[in-house]
mmCIF file with all atom_site columns, C-alpha atoms and ligand atoms in Angstrom:
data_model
loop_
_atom_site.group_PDB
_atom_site.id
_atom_site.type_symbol
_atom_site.label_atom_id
_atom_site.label_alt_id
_atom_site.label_comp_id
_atom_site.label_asym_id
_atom_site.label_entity_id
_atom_site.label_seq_id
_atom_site.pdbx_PDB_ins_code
_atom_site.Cartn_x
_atom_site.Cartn_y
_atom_site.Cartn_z
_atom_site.occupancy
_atom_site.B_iso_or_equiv
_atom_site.pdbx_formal_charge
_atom_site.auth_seq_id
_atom_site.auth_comp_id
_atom_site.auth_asym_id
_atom_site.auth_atom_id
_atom_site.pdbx_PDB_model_num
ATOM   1   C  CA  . UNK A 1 1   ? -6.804  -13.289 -19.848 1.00 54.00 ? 1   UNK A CA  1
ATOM   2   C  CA  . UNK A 1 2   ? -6.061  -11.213 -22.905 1.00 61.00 ? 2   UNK A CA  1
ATOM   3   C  CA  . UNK A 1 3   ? -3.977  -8.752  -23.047 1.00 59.00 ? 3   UNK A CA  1
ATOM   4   C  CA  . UNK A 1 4   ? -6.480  -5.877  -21.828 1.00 57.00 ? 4   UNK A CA  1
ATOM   5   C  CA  . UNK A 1 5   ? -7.541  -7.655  -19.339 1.00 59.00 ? 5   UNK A CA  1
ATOM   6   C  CA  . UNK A 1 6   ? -3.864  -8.382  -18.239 1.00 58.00 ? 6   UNK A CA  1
ATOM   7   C  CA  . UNK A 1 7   ? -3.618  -4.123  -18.300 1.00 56.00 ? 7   UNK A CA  1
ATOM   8   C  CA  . UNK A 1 8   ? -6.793  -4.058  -16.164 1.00 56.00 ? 8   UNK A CA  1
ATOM   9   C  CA  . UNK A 1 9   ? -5.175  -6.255  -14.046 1.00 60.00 ? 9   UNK A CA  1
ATOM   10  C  CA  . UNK A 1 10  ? -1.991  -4.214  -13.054 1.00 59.00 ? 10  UNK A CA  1
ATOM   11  C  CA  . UNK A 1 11  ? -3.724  -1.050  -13.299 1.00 64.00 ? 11  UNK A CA  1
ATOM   12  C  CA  . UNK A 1 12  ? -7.367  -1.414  -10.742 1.00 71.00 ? 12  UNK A CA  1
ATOM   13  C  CA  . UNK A 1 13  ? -6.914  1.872   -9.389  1.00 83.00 ? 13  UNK A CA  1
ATOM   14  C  CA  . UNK A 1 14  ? -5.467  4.817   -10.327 1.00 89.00 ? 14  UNK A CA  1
ATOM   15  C  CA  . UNK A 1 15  ? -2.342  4.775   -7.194  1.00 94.00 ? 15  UNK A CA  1
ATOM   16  C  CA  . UNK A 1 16  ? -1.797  1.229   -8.898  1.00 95.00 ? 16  UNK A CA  1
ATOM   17  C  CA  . UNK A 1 17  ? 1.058   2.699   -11.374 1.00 95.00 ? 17  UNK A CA  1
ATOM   18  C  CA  . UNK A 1 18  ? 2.763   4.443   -8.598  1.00 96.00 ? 18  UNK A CA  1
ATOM   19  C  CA  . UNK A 1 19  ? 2.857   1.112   -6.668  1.00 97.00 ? 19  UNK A CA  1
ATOM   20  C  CA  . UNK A 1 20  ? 4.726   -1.087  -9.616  1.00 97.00 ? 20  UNK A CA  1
ATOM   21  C  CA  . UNK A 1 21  ? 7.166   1.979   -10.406 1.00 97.00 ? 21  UNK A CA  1
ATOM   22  C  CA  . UNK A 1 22  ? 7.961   2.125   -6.800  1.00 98.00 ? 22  UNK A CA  1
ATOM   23  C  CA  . UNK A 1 23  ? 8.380   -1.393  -6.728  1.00 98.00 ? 23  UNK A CA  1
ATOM   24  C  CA  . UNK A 1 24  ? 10.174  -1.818  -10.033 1.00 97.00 ? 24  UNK A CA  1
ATOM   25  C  CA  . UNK A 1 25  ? 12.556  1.041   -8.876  1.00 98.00 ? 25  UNK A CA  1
ATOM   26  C  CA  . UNK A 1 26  ? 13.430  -2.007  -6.121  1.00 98.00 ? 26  UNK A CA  1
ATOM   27  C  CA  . UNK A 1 27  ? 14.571  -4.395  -8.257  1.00 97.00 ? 27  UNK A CA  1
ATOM   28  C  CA  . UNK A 1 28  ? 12.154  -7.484  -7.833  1.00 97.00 ? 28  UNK A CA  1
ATOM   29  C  CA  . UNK A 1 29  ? 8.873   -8.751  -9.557  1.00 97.00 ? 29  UNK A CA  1
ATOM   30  C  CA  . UNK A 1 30  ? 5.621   -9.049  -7.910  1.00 97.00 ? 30  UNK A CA  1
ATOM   31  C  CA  . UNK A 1 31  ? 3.671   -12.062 -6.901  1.00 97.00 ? 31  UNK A CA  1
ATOM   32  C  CA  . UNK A 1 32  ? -0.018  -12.119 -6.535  1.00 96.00 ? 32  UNK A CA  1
ATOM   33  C  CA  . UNK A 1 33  ? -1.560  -12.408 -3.277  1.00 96.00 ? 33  UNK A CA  1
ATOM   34  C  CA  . UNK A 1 34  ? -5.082  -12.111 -2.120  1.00 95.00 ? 34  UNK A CA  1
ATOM   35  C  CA  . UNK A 1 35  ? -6.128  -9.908  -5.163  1.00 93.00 ? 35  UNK A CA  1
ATOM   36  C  CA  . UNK A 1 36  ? -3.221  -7.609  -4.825  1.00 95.00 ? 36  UNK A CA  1
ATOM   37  C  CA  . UNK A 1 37  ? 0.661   -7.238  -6.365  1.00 97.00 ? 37  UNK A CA  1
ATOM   38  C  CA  . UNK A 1 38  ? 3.249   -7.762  -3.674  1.00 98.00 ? 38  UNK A CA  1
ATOM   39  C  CA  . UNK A 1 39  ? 6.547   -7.036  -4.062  1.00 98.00 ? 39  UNK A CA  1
ATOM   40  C  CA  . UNK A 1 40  ? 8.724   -7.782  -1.156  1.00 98.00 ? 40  UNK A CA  1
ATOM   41  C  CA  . UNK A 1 41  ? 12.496  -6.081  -1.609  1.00 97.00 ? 41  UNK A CA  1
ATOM   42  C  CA  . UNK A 1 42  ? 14.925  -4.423  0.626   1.00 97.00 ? 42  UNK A CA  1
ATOM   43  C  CA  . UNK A 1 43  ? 16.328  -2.857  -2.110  1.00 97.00 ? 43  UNK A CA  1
ATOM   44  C  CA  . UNK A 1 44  ? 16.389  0.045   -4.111  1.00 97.00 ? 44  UNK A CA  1
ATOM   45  C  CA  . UNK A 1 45  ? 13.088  2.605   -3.248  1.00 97.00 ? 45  UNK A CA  1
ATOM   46  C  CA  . UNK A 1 46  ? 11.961  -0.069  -0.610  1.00 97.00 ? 46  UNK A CA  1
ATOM   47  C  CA  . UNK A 1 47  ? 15.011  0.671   0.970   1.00 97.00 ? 47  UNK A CA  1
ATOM   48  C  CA  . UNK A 1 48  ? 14.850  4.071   1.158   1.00 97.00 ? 48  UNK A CA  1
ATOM   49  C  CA  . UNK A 1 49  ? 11.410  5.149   2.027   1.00 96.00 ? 49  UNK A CA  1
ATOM   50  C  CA  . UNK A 1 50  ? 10.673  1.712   4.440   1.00 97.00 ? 50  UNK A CA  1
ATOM   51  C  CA  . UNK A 1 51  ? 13.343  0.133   5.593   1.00 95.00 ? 51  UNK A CA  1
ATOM   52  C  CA  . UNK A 1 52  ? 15.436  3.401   6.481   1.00 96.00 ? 52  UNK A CA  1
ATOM   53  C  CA  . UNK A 1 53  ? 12.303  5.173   8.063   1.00 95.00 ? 53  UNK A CA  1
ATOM   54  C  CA  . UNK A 1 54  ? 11.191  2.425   9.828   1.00 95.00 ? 54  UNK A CA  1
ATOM   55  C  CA  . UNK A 1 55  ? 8.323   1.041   8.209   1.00 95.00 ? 55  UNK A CA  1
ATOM   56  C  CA  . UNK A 1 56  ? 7.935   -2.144  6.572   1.00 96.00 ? 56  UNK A CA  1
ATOM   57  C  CA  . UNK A 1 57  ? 5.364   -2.323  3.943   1.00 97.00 ? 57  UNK A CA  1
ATOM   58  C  CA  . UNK A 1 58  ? 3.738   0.539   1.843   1.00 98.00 ? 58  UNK A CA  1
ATOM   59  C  CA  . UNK A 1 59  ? 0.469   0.507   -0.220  1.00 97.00 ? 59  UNK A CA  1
ATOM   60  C  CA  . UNK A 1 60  ? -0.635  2.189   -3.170  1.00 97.00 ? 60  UNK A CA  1
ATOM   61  C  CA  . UNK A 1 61  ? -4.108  1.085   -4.793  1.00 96.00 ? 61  UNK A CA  1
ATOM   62  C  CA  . UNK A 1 62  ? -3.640  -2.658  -5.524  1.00 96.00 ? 62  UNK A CA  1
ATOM   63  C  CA  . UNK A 1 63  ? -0.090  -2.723  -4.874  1.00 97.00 ? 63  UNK A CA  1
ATOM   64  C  CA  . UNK A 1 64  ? 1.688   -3.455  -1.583  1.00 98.00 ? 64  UNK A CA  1
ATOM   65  C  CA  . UNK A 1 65  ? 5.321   -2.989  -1.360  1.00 98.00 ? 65  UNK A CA  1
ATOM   66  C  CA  . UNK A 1 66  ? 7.471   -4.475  1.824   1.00 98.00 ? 66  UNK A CA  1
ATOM   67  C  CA  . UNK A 1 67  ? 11.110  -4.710  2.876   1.00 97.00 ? 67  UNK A CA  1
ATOM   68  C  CA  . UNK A 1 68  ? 10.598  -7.915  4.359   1.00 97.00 ? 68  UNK A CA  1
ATOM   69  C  CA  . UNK A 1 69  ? 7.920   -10.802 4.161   1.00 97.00 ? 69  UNK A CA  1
ATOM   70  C  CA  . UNK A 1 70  ? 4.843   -9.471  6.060   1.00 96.00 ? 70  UNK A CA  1
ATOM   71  C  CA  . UNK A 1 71  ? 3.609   -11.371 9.274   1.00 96.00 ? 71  UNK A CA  1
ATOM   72  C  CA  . UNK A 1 72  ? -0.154  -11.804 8.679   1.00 95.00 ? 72  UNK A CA  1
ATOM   73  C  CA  . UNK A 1 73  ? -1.855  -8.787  10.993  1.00 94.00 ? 73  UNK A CA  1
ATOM   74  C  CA  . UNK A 1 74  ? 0.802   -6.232  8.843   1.00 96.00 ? 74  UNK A CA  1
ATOM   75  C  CA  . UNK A 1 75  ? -0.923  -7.930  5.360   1.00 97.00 ? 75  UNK A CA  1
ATOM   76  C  CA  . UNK A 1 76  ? -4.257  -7.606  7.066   1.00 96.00 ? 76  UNK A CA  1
ATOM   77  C  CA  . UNK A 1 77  ? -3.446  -4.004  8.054   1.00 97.00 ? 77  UNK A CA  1
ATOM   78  C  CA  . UNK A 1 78  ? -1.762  -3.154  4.205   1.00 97.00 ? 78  UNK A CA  1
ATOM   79  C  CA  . UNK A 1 79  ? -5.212  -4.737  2.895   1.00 97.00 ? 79  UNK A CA  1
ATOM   80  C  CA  . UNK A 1 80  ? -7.274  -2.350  5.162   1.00 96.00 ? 80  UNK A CA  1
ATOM   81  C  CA  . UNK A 1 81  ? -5.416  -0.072  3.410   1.00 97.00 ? 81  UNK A CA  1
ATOM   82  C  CA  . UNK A 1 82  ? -6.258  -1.485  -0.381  1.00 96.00 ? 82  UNK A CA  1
ATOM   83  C  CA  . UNK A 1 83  ? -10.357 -1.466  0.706   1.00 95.00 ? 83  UNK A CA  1
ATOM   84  C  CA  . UNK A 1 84  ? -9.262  2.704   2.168   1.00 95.00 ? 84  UNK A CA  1
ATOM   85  C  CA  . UNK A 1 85  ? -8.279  3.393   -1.543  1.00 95.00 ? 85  UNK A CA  1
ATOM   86  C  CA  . UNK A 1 86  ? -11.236 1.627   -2.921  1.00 93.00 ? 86  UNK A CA  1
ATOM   87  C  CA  . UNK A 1 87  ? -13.578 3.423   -0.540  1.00 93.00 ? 87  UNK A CA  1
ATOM   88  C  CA  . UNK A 1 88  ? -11.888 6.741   -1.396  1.00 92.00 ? 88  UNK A CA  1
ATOM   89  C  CA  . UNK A 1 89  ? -10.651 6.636   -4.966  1.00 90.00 ? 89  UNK A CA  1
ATOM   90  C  CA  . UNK A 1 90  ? -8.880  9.102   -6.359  1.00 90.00 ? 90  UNK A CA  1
ATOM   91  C  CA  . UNK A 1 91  ? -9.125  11.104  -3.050  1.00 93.00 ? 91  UNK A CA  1
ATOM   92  C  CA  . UNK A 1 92  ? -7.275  8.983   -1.180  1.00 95.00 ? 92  UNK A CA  1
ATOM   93  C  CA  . UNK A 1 93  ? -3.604  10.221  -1.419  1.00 95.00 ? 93  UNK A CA  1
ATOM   94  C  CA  . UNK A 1 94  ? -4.251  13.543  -0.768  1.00 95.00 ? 94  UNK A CA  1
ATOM   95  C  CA  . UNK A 1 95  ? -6.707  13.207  2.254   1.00 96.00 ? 95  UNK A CA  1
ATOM   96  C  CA  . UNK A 1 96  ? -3.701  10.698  3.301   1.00 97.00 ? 96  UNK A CA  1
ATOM   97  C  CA  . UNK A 1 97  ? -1.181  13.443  2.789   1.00 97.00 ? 97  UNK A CA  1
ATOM   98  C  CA  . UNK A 1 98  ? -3.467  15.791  4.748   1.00 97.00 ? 98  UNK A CA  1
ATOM   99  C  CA  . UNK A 1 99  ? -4.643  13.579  7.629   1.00 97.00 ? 99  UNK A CA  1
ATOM   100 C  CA  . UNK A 1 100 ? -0.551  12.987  7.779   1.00 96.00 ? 100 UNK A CA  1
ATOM   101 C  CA  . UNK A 1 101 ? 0.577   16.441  8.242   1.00 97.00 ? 101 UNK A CA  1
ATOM   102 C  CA  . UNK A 1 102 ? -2.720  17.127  10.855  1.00 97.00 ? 102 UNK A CA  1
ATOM   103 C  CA  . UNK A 1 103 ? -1.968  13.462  12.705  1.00 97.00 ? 103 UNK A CA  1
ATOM   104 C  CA  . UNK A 1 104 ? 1.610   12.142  11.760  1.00 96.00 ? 104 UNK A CA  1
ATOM   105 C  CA  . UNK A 1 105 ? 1.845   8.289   11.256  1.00 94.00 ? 105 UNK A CA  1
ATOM   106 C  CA  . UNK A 1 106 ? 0.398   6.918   14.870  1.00 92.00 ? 106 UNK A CA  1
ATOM   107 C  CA  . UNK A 1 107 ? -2.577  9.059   15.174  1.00 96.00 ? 107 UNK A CA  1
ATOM   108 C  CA  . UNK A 1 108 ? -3.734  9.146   11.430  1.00 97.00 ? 108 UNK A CA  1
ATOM   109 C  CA  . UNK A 1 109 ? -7.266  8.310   11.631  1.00 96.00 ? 109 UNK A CA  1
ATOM   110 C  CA  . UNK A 1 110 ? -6.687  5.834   7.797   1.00 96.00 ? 110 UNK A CA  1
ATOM   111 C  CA  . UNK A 1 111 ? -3.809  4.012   9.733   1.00 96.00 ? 111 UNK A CA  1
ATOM   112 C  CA  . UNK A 1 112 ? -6.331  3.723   13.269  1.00 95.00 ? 112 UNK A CA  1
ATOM   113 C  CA  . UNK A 1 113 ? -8.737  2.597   10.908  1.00 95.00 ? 113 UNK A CA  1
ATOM   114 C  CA  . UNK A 1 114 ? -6.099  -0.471  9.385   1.00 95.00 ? 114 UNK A CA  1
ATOM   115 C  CA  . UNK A 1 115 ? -4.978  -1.386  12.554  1.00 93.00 ? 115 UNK A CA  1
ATOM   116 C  CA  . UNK A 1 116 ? -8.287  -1.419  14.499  1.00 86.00 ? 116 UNK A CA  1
ATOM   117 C  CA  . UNK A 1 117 ? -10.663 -4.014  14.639  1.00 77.00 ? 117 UNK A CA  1
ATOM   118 C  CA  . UNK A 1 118 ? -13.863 -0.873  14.223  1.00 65.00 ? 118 UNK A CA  1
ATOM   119 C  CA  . UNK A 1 119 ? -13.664 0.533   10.414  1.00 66.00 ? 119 UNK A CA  1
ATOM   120 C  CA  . UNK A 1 120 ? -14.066 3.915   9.002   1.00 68.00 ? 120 UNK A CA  1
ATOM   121 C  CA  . UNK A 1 121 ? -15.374 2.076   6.378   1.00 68.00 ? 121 UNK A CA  1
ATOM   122 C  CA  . UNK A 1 122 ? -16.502 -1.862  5.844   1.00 64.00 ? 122 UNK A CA  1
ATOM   123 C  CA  . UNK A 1 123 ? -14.975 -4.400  3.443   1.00 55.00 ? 123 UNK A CA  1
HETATM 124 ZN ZN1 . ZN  H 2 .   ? -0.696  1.590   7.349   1.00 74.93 ? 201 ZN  H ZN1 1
#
């Protein structure tokens, strides 16, 4: 891969940079799993906006960040996620934002949608 392609790589969708700074910002470097960058830290960012809220993985664009190695229905649910930004491109954060102040975590219909078997949308 040359070096554009390498660029390409790291940056699929546009939530992608926010993903490696938040992971960078937790002191660890990303393996590739599954088409995606994982970075799995409880340090650092990860610390603060998982671990300390609760939560154990977060996922922007192509990136998935987790405080902890990921039993396989929470990677399935994080890559339900990674097909949601696909889907919804650059709209994605905000309608997440939105849906989150109108539903809160449990009853956001994008989180339903990762966790449930029936999609919003297929892939
Ligand atoms: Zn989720």
């Amino acid at each position: 891969m040359d070096r554009t392609g390498r660029l390409a790589s790291l940056i699929a969708h546009h939530a992608d940079p926010i993903g490696h700074l938040v992971g960078i910002l937790s002191f660890t470097l990303p393996r590739f799993r599954d088409g995606c960058f994982l970075y799995v830290t409880d340090r650092g960012l990860a610390r603060l906006i998982l671990s300390r809220r609760g939560y154990s993985a977060i996922t922007f664009g192509h990136v998935v960040v987790a405080a902890r190695t990921l039993p396989e229905t929470i990677w399935r649910h994080e890559l339900r996620h990674v097909t949601q930004y696909e889907t919804v491109g650059c709209a994605f954060l905000p309608l997440y934002l939105l849906l989150y102040r109108r539903h809160g975590y449990r009853a956001h219909p994008l989180e339903r949608d990762a966790s449930s078997p029936t999609r919003i949308f297929d892939g």
